[in-house]
JSON list of C-alpha atoms in Angstrom, two decimals:
[
{"chain": "A", "resi": 1, "resn": "MET", "atom": "CA", "xyz": [-0.31, -0.04, -0.19]},
{"chain": "A", "resi": 2, "resn": "ALA", "atom": "CA", "xyz": [1.61, 4.03, -0.94]},
{"chain": "A", "resi": 3, "resn": "LYS", "atom": "CA", "xyz": [3.18, 5.49, 2.30]},
{"chain": "A", "resi": 4, "resn": "THR", "atom": "CA", "xyz": [0.76, 8.54, 3.80]},
{"chain": "A", "resi": 5, "resn": "VAL", "atom": "CA", "xyz": [2.92, 11.56, 5.73]},
{"chain": "A", "resi": 6, "resn": "GLY", "atom": "CA", "xyz": [-0.09, 11.04, 8.33]},
{"chain": "A", "resi": 7, "resn": "PRO", "atom": "CA", "xyz": [-2.43, 9.13, 10.23]},
{"chain": "A", "resi": 8, "resn": "TYR", "atom": "CA", "xyz": [-4.34, 7.96, 7.27]},
{"chain": "A", "resi": 9, "resn": "SER", "atom": "CA", "xyz": [-4.91, 5.99, 4.19]},
{"chain": "A", "resi": 10, "resn": "PRO", "atom": "CA", "xyz": [-3.54, 6.12, 0.61]},
{"chain": "A", "resi": 11, "resn": "TRP", "atom": "CA", "xyz": [-7.34, 5.20, 0.15]},
{"chain": "A", "resi": 12, "resn": "CYS", "atom": "CA", "xyz": [-10.32, 3.58, 0.81]},
{"chain": "A", "resi": 13, "resn": "ARG", "atom": "CA", "xyz": [-13.07, 1.53, -0.28]},
{"chain": "A", "resi": 14, "resn": "ILE", "atom": "CA", "xyz": [-16.92, 1.11, -0.14]},
{"chain": "A", "resi": 15, "resn": "GLY", "atom": "CA", "xyz": [-18.96, -1.08, -2.07]},
{"chain": "A", "resi": 16, "resn": "GLN", "atom": "CA", "xyz": [-17.14, 0.81, -5.35]},
{"chain": "A", "resi": 17, "resn": "THR", "atom": "CA", "xyz": [-16.35, 3.16, -4.73]},
{"chain": "A", "resi": 18, "resn": "ILE", "atom": "CA", "xyz": [-12.72, 4.36, -3.81]},
{"chain": "A", "resi": 19, "resn": "ALA", "atom": "CA", "xyz": [-11.52, 7.55, -2.29]},
{"chain": "A", "resi": 20, "resn": "THR", "atom": "CA", "xyz": [-8.18, 8.70, -2.70]},
{"chain": "A", "resi": 21, "resn": "SER", "atom": "CA", "xyz": [-6.56, 10.47, 0.37]},
{"chain": "A", "resi": 22, "resn": "GLY", "atom": "CA", "xyz": [-4.86, 14.00, -1.17]},
{"chain": "A", "resi": 23, "resn": "GLN", "atom": "CA", "xyz": [-2.00, 13.51, -3.40]},
{"chain": "A", "resi": 24, "resn": "ILE", "atom": "CA", "xyz": [1.04, 16.23, -3.32]},
{"chain": "A", "resi": 25, "resn": "GLY", "atom": "CA", "xyz": [4.02, 16.29, -4.74]},
{"chain": "A", "resi": 26, "resn": "LEU", "atom": "CA", "xyz": [5.97, 13.97, -2.64]},
{"chain": "A", "resi": 27, "resn": "GLY", "atom": "CA", "xyz": [8.68, 12.44, -4.38]},
{"chain": "A", "resi": 28, "resn": "ASP", "atom": "CA", "xyz": [10.13, 9.14, -3.47]},
{"chain": "A", "resi": 29, "resn": "ASP", "atom": "CA", "xyz": [12.13, 10.47, -0.68]},
{"chain": "A", "resi": 30, "resn": "GLY", "atom": "CA", "xyz": [9.80, 11.37, 0.97]},
{"chain": "A", "resi": 31, "resn": "LYS", "atom": "CA", "xyz": [10.79, 15.20, 0.94]},
{"chain": "A", "resi": 32, "resn": "MET", "atom": "CA", "xyz": [9.18, 17.22, -1.93]},
{"chain": "A", "resi": 33, "resn": "VAL", "atom": "CA", "xyz": [9.95, 18.22, -5.28]},
{"chain": "A", "resi": 34, "resn": "GLU", "atom": "CA", "xyz": [11.55, 21.20, -6.55]},
{"chain": "A", "resi": 35, "resn": "GLY", "atom": "CA", "xyz": [11.55, 23.47, -9.04]},
{"chain": "A", "resi": 36, "resn": "GLY", "atom": "CA", "xyz": [8.36, 25.32, -8.89]},
{"chain": "A", "resi": 37, "resn": "PHE", "atom": "CA", "xyz": [4.38, 25.01, -9.73]},
{"chain": "A", "resi": 38, "resn": "GLY", "atom": "CA", "xyz": [4.74, 21.66, -13.04]},
{"chain": "A", "resi": 39, "resn": "PRO", "atom": "CA", "xyz": [7.53, 19.88, -11.09]},
{"chain": "A", "resi": 40, "resn": "GLU", "atom": "CA", "xyz": [5.32, 19.56, -7.73]},
{"chain": "A", "resi": 41, "resn": "LEU", "atom": "CA", "xyz": [2.43, 19.42, -10.04]},
{"chain": "A", "resi": 42, "resn": "GLU", "atom": "CA", "xyz": [3.58, 16.15, -12.63]},
{"chain": "A", "resi": 43, "resn": "GLN", "atom": "CA", "xyz": [4.92, 14.03, -8.94]},
{"chain": "A", "resi": 44, "resn": "THR", "atom": "CA", "xyz": [1.47, 14.78, -7.68]},
{"chain": "A", "resi": 45, "resn": "LEU", "atom": "CA", "xyz": [-0.28, 12.82, -10.40]},
{"chain": "A", "resi": 46, "resn": "ARG", "atom": "CA", "xyz": [2.71, 9.87, -10.51]},
{"chain": "A", "resi": 47, "resn": "ASN", "atom": "CA", "xyz": [1.69, 9.78, -7.13]},
{"chain": "A", "resi": 48, "resn": "LEU", "atom": "CA", "xyz": [-1.88, 9.81, -7.58]},
{"chain": "A", "resi": 49, "resn": "SER", "atom": "CA", "xyz": [-1.19, 7.97, -10.35]},
{"chain": "A", "resi": 50, "resn": "ASN", "atom": "CA", "xyz": [0.18, 4.79, -8.26]},
{"chain": "A", "resi": 51, "resn": "VAL", "atom": "CA", "xyz": [-3.18, 5.37, -5.29]},
{"chain": "A", "resi": 52, "resn": "LEU", "atom": "CA", "xyz": [-5.63, 4.64, -8.13]},
{"chain": "A", "resi": 53, "resn": "ALA", "atom": "CA", "xyz": [-3.25, 1.40, -9.43]},
{"chain": "A", "resi": 54, "resn": "ASP", "atom": "CA", "xyz": [-3.33, 0.34, -5.44]},
{"chain": "A", "resi": 55, "resn": "ALA", "atom": "CA", "xyz": [-6.75, 0.03, -5.20]},
{"chain": "A", "resi": 56, "resn": "GLY", "atom": "CA", "xyz": [-6.93, -1.14, -8.13]},
{"chain": "A", "resi": 57, "resn": "VAL", "atom": "CA", "xyz": [-8.67, 1.71, -10.31]},
{"chain": "A", "resi": 58, "resn": "THR", "atom": "CA", "xyz": [-7.05, 3.24, -13.64]},
{"chain": "A", "resi": 59, "resn": "ARG", "atom": "CA", "xyz": [-7.68, 7.10, -14.74]},
{"chain": "A", "resi": 60, "resn": "GLU", "atom": "CA", "xyz": [-10.85, 5.98, -16.71]},
{"chain": "A", "resi": 61, "resn": "GLN", "atom": "CA", "xyz": [-12.96, 4.70, -14.27]},
{"chain": "A", "resi": 62, "resn": "VAL", "atom": "CA", "xyz": [-12.52, 8.21, -12.09]},
{"chain": "A", "resi": 63, "resn": "ILE", "atom": "CA", "xyz": [-15.52, 9.95, -11.82]},
{"chain": "A", "resi": 64, "resn": "LYS", "atom": "CA", "xyz": [-14.44, 13.19, -9.31]},
{"chain": "A", "resi": 65, "resn": "VAL", "atom": "CA", "xyz": [-11.38, 14.72, -9.16]},
{"chain": "A", "resi": 66, "resn": "ASN", "atom": "CA", "xyz": [-10.86, 17.67, -5.90]},
{"chain": "A", "resi": 67, "resn": "VAL", "atom": "CA", "xyz": [-7.52, 20.42, -6.71]},
{"chain": "A", "resi": 68, "resn": "TYR", "atom": "CA", "xyz": [-6.27, 22.67, -4.22]},
{"chain": "A", "resi": 69, "resn": "LEU", "atom": "CA", "xyz": [-4.34, 25.57, -5.22]},
{"chain": "A", "resi": 70, "resn": "ALA", "atom": "CA", "xyz": [-2.26, 27.24, -2.68]},
{"chain": "A", "resi": 71, "resn": "ASP", "atom": "CA", "xyz": [-2.19, 29.92, -5.40]},
{"chain": "A", "resi": 72, "resn": "LEU", "atom": "CA", "xyz": [-5.31, 30.94, -7.19]},
{"chain": "A", "resi": 73, "resn": "ALA", "atom": "CA", "xyz": [-2.86, 31.70, -9.68]},
{"chain": "A", "resi": 74, "resn": "ASP", "atom": "CA", "xyz": [-1.60, 28.55, -10.88]},
{"chain": "A", "resi": 75, "resn": "TRP", "atom": "CA", "xyz": [-4.99, 27.32, -12.49]},
{"chain": "A", "resi": 76, "resn": "PRO", "atom": "CA", "xyz": [-4.22, 27.61, -15.78]},
{"chain": "A", "resi": 77, "resn": "ALA", "atom": "CA", "xyz": [-1.47, 25.66, -15.59]},
{"chain": "A", "resi": 78, "resn": "LEU", "atom": "CA", "xyz": [-3.17, 22.69, -13.41]},
{"chain": "A", "resi": 79, "resn": "ASN", "atom": "CA", "xyz": [-4.64, 22.35, -17.35]},
{"chain": "A", "resi": 80, "resn": "GLY", "atom": "CA", "xyz": [-3.24, 21.49, -20.11]},
{"chain": "A", "resi": 81, "resn": "PRO", "atom": "CA", "xyz": [-1.53, 18.28, -17.71]},
{"chain": "A", "resi": 82, "resn": "TYR", "atom": "CA", "xyz": [-4.45, 17.48, -15.96]},
{"chain": "A", "resi": 83, "resn": "ALA", "atom": "CA", "xyz": [-6.10, 16.62, -19.54]},
{"chain": "A", "resi": 84, "resn": "ASP", "atom": "CA", "xyz": [-2.76, 15.40, -19.96]},
{"chain": "A", "resi": 85, "resn": "PHE", "atom": "CA", "xyz": [-3.02, 12.64, -17.05]},
{"chain": "A", "resi": 86, "resn": "PHE", "atom": "CA", "xyz": [-7.10, 12.33, -17.80]},
{"chain": "A", "resi": 87, "resn": "GLY", "atom": "CA", "xyz": [-6.97, 12.21, -21.50]},
{"chain": "A", "resi": 88, "resn": "SER", "atom": "CA", "xyz": [-10.36, 11.84, -22.90]},
{"chain": "A", "resi": 89, "resn": "SER", "atom": "CA", "xyz": [-11.94, 10.59, -19.41]},
{"chain": "A", "resi": 90, "resn": "ARG", "atom": "CA", "xyz": [-12.71, 13.72, -18.42]},
{"chain": "A", "resi": 91, "resn": "PRO", "atom": "CA", "xyz": [-13.60, 12.86, -14.54]},
{"chain": "A", "resi": 92, "resn": "ALA", "atom": "CA", "xyz": [-15.51, 16.15, -12.75]},
{"chain": "A", "resi": 93, "resn": "ARG", "atom": "CA", "xyz": [-13.55, 18.08, -11.00]},
{"chain": "A", "resi": 94, "resn": "THR", "atom": "CA", "xyz": [-14.28, 21.48, -8.17]},
{"chain": "A", "resi": 95, "resn": "ALA", "atom": "CA", "xyz": [-10.43, 23.01, -8.17]},
{"chain": "A", "resi": 96, "resn": "PHE", "atom": "CA", "xyz": [-10.13, 26.15, -5.61]},
{"chain": "A", "resi": 97, "resn": "ALA", "atom": "CA", "xyz": [-7.54, 27.50, -3.72]},
{"chain": "A", "resi": 98, "resn": "ILE", "atom": "CA", "xyz": [-7.08, 27.30, -0.26]},
{"chain": "A", "resi": 99, "resn": "SER", "atom": "CA", "xyz": [-4.78, 29.39, 2.40]},
{"chain": "A", "resi": 100, "resn": "ALA", "atom": "CA", "xyz": [-2.37, 26.25, 3.07]},
{"chain": "A", "resi": 101, "resn": "LEU", "atom": "CA", "xyz": [-1.28, 22.71, 2.66]},
{"chain": "A", "resi": 102, "resn": "PRO", "atom": "CA", "xyz": [0.63, 20.45, 3.70]},
{"chain": "A", "resi": 103, "resn": "LEU", "atom": "CA", "xyz": [4.25, 20.47, 4.54]},
{"chain": "A", "resi": 104, "resn": "ALA", "atom": "CA", "xyz": [3.88, 23.84, 1.27]},
{"chain": "A", "resi": 105, "resn": "ALA", "atom": "CA", "xyz": [2.56, 22.15, -1.31]},
{"chain": "A", "resi": 106, "resn": "ARG", "atom": "CA", "xyz": [1.38, 23.99, -3.19]},
{"chain": "A", "resi": 107, "resn": "VAL", "atom": "CA", "xyz": [-1.19, 21.35, -5.51]},
{"chain": "A", "resi": 108, "resn": "GLU", "atom": "CA", "xyz": [-3.21, 18.40, -3.97]},
{"chain": "A", "resi": 109, "resn": "ILE", "atom": "CA", "xyz": [-5.22, 16.30, -5.32]},
{"chain": "A", "resi": 110, "resn": "GLU", "atom": "CA", "xyz": [-8.02, 13.58, -4.26]},
{"chain": "A", "resi": 111, "resn": "ALA", "atom": "CA", "xyz": [-9.38, 11.52, -6.87]},
{"chain": "A", "resi": 112, "resn": "TRP", "atom": "CA", "xyz": [-13.27, 9.46, -6.80]},
{"chain": "A", "resi": 113, "resn": "ALA", "atom": "CA", "xyz": [-13.69, 6.85, -8.67]},
{"chain": "A", "resi": 114, "resn": "VAL", "atom": "CA", "xyz": [-16.12, 3.58, -8.95]},
{"chain": "A", "resi": 115, "resn": "VAL", "atom": "CA", "xyz": [-14.29, -0.31, -9.51]},
{"chain": "A", "resi": 116, "resn": "GLU", "atom": "CA", "xyz": [-15.85, -2.15, -12.66]},
{"chain": "A", "resi": 117, "resn": "GLU", "atom": "CA", "xyz": [-17.30, 0.31, -14.19]},
{"chain": "A", "resi": 118, "resn": "THR", "atom": "CA", "xyz": [-15.60, 2.87, -17.26]},
{"chain": "A", "resi": 119, "resn": "ARG", "atom": "CA", "xyz": [-17.12, 6.70, -18.24]}
]
């Protein structure tokens, strides 16, 4: 199972629904990746992909995504990599700014998926 930085599960399942915990740009070394919003977003998406795989679902099974931004000015830079990540599978999404994220992250992404169904 994927590791977390706190006392919570990386994902949970109830019935056919998977809920992931929010993912941030932590590298394999447990430290935030450097280089700004772009590299952090890419690592966040890799981490989300790993958690989804650990839960036994694919990106195509994701039905809802919540994106938390430390700075709403990063919103335009979110869309290209996000679209590439999900491809033609476009889950519902909410994106908004909050005052701060864990470990000074600039972006956190959580997802909801449905097992054994694709859209």
